[in-house]
Amino acid sequence: MKTVITYGTFDILHIGHINLLRRARALGDRLVVGLSTDEFNLGKHKSSLLNYENRKMVLESIRYVDEVFPEDNWEQKVQDIKRFGATLFVMGHDWEGKFDFLSQYCQVHYLPRTEAISTTEIKQSLAVTTVTR
Ligand code: C2G
């Protein structure tokens, strides 16, 4: 059983997230996802529109995701890798290099991001639509 692990906020789910999750899951037999808590998001200077419970429910309904657990600090990844027996850590390449230190515990792989879509852009276009309506 090859376990793949990844992390993120996954707010307002879109094809960029799905492409990441699908490709990560295809690299193993199981995909576990560390979902940033609302409090941790503040630490990442991100505010998610949807709260943790909402984002967790959405992720858990995706066929590529086997388990979702809370990500509430930057230091938990090594413990998570050991806890789940993950042999592969995957992130989008906007994080390239940032998690190479994990390579002493498991393989580290950065996947190309899906271009031209982001939660930030979705929020911005929604804000414009609301204003101009
Ligand atoms: N992603 C992607 N393509 C996009 C948008 C996002 O491949 N167009 C990927 C990101 O690279 C990341 C994952 O989808 O691997 C989740 O993205 P976010 O929810 O923005 O997560 P982030 O804020 O990067 O949190 O400890 C790691 C952090 O929790 C990562």
Short mmCIF file of C-alpha atoms and ligand atoms in Angstrom, two decimals:
data_model
loop_
_atom_site.label_atom_id
_atom_site.label_comp_id
_atom_site.label_asym_id
_atom_site.label_seq_id
_atom_site.Cartn_x
_atom_site.Cartn_y
_atom_site.Cartn_z
CA MET A 1 0.00 0.00 0.00
CA LYS A 2 1.76 3.12 -1.25
CA THR A 3 0.48 6.19 0.59
CA VAL A 4 0.79 9.63 -0.97
CA ILE A 5 0.44 12.74 1.21
CA THR A 6 -0.30 16.34 0.31
CA TYR A 7 -1.48 19.52 2.00
CA GLY A 8 -3.50 22.58 1.18
CA THR A 9 -6.36 24.97 1.85
CA PHE A 10 -8.57 23.75 -1.01
CA ASP A 11 -11.00 26.66 -0.70
CA ILE A 12 -13.63 26.98 -3.46
CA LEU A 13 -12.50 23.78 -5.13
CA HIS A 14 -11.57 24.07 -8.81
CA ILE A 15 -9.90 22.09 -11.58
CA GLY A 16 -6.43 23.10 -10.38
CA HIS A 17 -7.06 21.34 -7.08
CA ILE A 18 -8.70 18.35 -8.77
CA ASN A 19 -5.78 17.97 -11.23
CA LEU A 20 -3.37 17.97 -8.29
CA LEU A 21 -5.36 15.44 -6.27
CA ARG A 22 -5.94 13.18 -9.29
CA ARG A 23 -2.24 13.12 -10.26
CA ALA A 24 -1.12 12.66 -6.65
CA ARG A 25 -3.48 9.74 -6.14
CA ALA A 26 -2.30 8.15 -9.40
CA LEU A 27 1.22 7.99 -7.94
CA GLY A 28 0.15 5.56 -5.20
CA ASP A 29 -2.63 3.42 -3.79
CA ARG A 30 -3.94 5.90 -1.21
CA LEU A 31 -3.98 9.70 -0.91
CA VAL A 32 -4.18 11.43 2.47
CA VAL A 33 -4.64 15.19 2.60
CA GLY A 34 -3.60 17.63 5.33
CA LEU A 35 -6.29 20.31 5.14
CA SER A 36 -5.31 23.70 6.51
CA THR A 37 -7.49 24.69 9.46
CA ASP A 38 -9.09 28.14 9.50
CA GLU A 39 -6.60 29.21 12.17
CA PHE A 40 -3.60 27.89 10.20
CA ASN A 41 -4.84 29.74 7.14
CA LEU A 42 -4.55 32.98 9.09
CA GLY A 43 -0.93 32.03 9.72
CA LYS A 44 -0.53 31.50 5.96
CA HIS A 45 -2.03 34.96 5.46
CA LYS A 46 -4.89 33.30 3.62
CA SER A 47 -8.53 33.56 4.57
CA SER A 48 -10.71 30.81 3.15
CA LEU A 49 -14.30 31.64 2.20
CA LEU A 50 -15.41 28.17 3.31
CA ASN A 51 -14.63 26.99 6.82
CA TYR A 52 -12.66 23.84 7.66
CA GLU A 53 -15.69 21.56 8.10
CA ASN A 54 -17.12 22.66 4.74
CA ARG A 55 -13.78 22.25 2.92
CA LYS A 56 -13.24 18.86 4.61
CA MET A 57 -16.64 17.56 3.53
CA VAL A 58 -15.98 18.64 -0.06
CA LEU A 59 -12.53 16.98 -0.14
CA GLU A 60 -13.85 13.76 1.41
CA SER A 61 -16.40 13.47 -1.40
CA ILE A 62 -13.68 13.37 -4.06
CA ARG A 63 -12.87 9.92 -5.43
CA TYR A 64 -9.10 10.62 -5.36
CA VAL A 65 -9.02 11.45 -1.63
CA ASP A 66 -8.91 8.64 0.94
CA GLU A 67 -8.52 10.60 4.16
CA VAL A 68 -8.51 14.21 5.28
CA PHE A 69 -6.83 15.40 8.48
CA PRO A 70 -6.21 18.88 9.94
CA GLU A 71 -3.08 20.82 9.07
CA ASP A 72 -2.64 23.31 11.88
CA ASN A 73 1.09 24.05 11.89
CA TRP A 74 4.18 24.04 9.64
CA GLU A 75 6.00 21.48 11.79
CA GLN A 76 3.62 18.52 11.62
CA LYS A 77 4.57 17.07 8.22
CA VAL A 78 7.32 14.68 9.45
CA GLN A 79 5.01 13.30 12.13
CA ASP A 80 2.19 12.96 9.58
CA ILE A 81 4.45 11.15 7.11
CA LYS A 82 5.38 8.66 9.84
CA ARG A 83 1.80 8.36 11.15
CA PHE A 84 0.38 7.52 7.71
CA GLY A 85 3.45 5.61 6.48
CA ALA A 86 3.54 7.94 3.47
CA THR A 87 6.30 7.17 0.95
CA LEU A 88 5.57 10.12 -1.32
CA PHE A 89 4.93 13.80 -0.53
CA VAL A 90 3.39 15.78 -3.40
CA MET A 91 2.75 19.52 -3.85
CA GLY A 92 2.19 21.86 -6.76
CA HIS A 93 5.41 23.35 -8.15
CA ASP A 94 4.63 26.77 -6.67
CA TRP A 95 6.16 25.11 -3.59
CA GLU A 96 9.20 23.82 -5.50
CA GLY A 97 12.10 23.32 -3.12
CA LYS A 98 10.22 24.41 -0.01
CA PHE A 99 9.72 20.87 1.29
CA ASP A 100 12.93 19.18 0.07
CA PHE A 101 13.91 18.64 3.72
CA LEU A 102 11.22 15.94 3.84
CA SER A 103 13.24 13.81 1.40
CA GLN A 104 14.99 12.12 4.33
CA TYR A 105 11.58 10.68 5.29
CA CYS A 106 9.90 10.06 1.92
CA GLN A 107 10.10 10.93 -1.76
CA VAL A 108 9.23 14.58 -2.50
CA HIS A 109 7.59 15.43 -5.81
CA TYR A 110 6.35 18.76 -7.17
CA LEU A 111 3.70 18.63 -9.89
CA PRO A 112 3.11 21.39 -12.44
CA ARG A 113 0.35 23.75 -11.33
CA THR A 114 -2.75 24.09 -13.48
CA GLU A 115 -2.39 27.42 -15.22
CA ALA A 116 -4.93 30.27 -15.35
CA ILE A 117 -7.03 29.29 -12.37
CA SER A 118 -6.80 30.04 -8.67
CA THR A 119 -9.15 30.59 -5.77
CA THR A 120 -7.87 34.15 -5.52
CA GLU A 121 -8.86 34.87 -9.15
CA ILE A 122 -12.28 33.30 -8.59
CA LYS A 123 -12.85 35.47 -5.52
CA GLN A 124 -11.71 38.59 -7.39
CA SER A 125 -14.03 37.93 -10.35
CA LEU A 126 -16.93 37.26 -7.97
CA ALA A 127 -16.23 40.55 -6.19
CA VAL A 128 -16.23 42.45 -9.52
CA THR A 129 -19.47 40.76 -10.64
CA THR A 130 -21.17 41.64 -7.37
CA VAL A 131 -20.05 45.26 -7.54
CA THR A 132 -21.05 45.78 -11.18
CA ARG A 133 -24.45 44.08 -10.78
N1 C2G B 1 -2.76 23.98 -7.17
C1 C2G B 1 -2.48 23.67 -8.50
N2 C2G B 1 -2.96 24.46 -9.48
C2 C2G B 1 -3.71 25.55 -9.19
C3 C2G B 1 -3.99 25.87 -7.86
C4 C2G B 1 -3.51 25.06 -6.85
O1 C2G B 1 -1.80 22.66 -8.77
N3 C2G B 1 -4.16 26.32 -10.22
C5 C2G B 1 -2.21 23.11 -6.12
C6 C2G B 1 -1.22 23.82 -5.21
O2 C2G B 1 0.07 23.85 -5.80
C7 C2G B 1 -1.27 22.95 -3.96
C8 C2G B 1 -2.73 22.44 -3.95
O3 C2G B 1 -3.25 22.67 -5.27
O4 C2G B 1 -0.39 21.84 -4.10
C9 C2G B 1 -3.59 23.17 -2.95
O5 C2G B 1 -3.49 24.56 -3.23
P1 C2G B 1 -3.93 25.60 -2.05
O6 C2G B 1 -5.25 25.20 -1.53
O7 C2G B 1 -3.69 26.97 -2.56
O8 C2G B 1 -2.86 25.23 -0.92
P2 C2G B 1 -1.71 26.14 -0.34
O9 C2G B 1 -2.26 27.41 0.20
O10 C2G B 1 -0.64 26.18 -1.35
O11 C2G B 1 -1.28 25.30 0.97
O12 C2G B 1 1.64 23.13 3.98
C10 C2G B 1 1.34 23.38 2.64
C11 C2G B 1 0.22 24.37 2.50
O13 C2G B 1 -0.87 24.03 3.31
C12 C2G B 1 -0.19 24.46 1.03
#
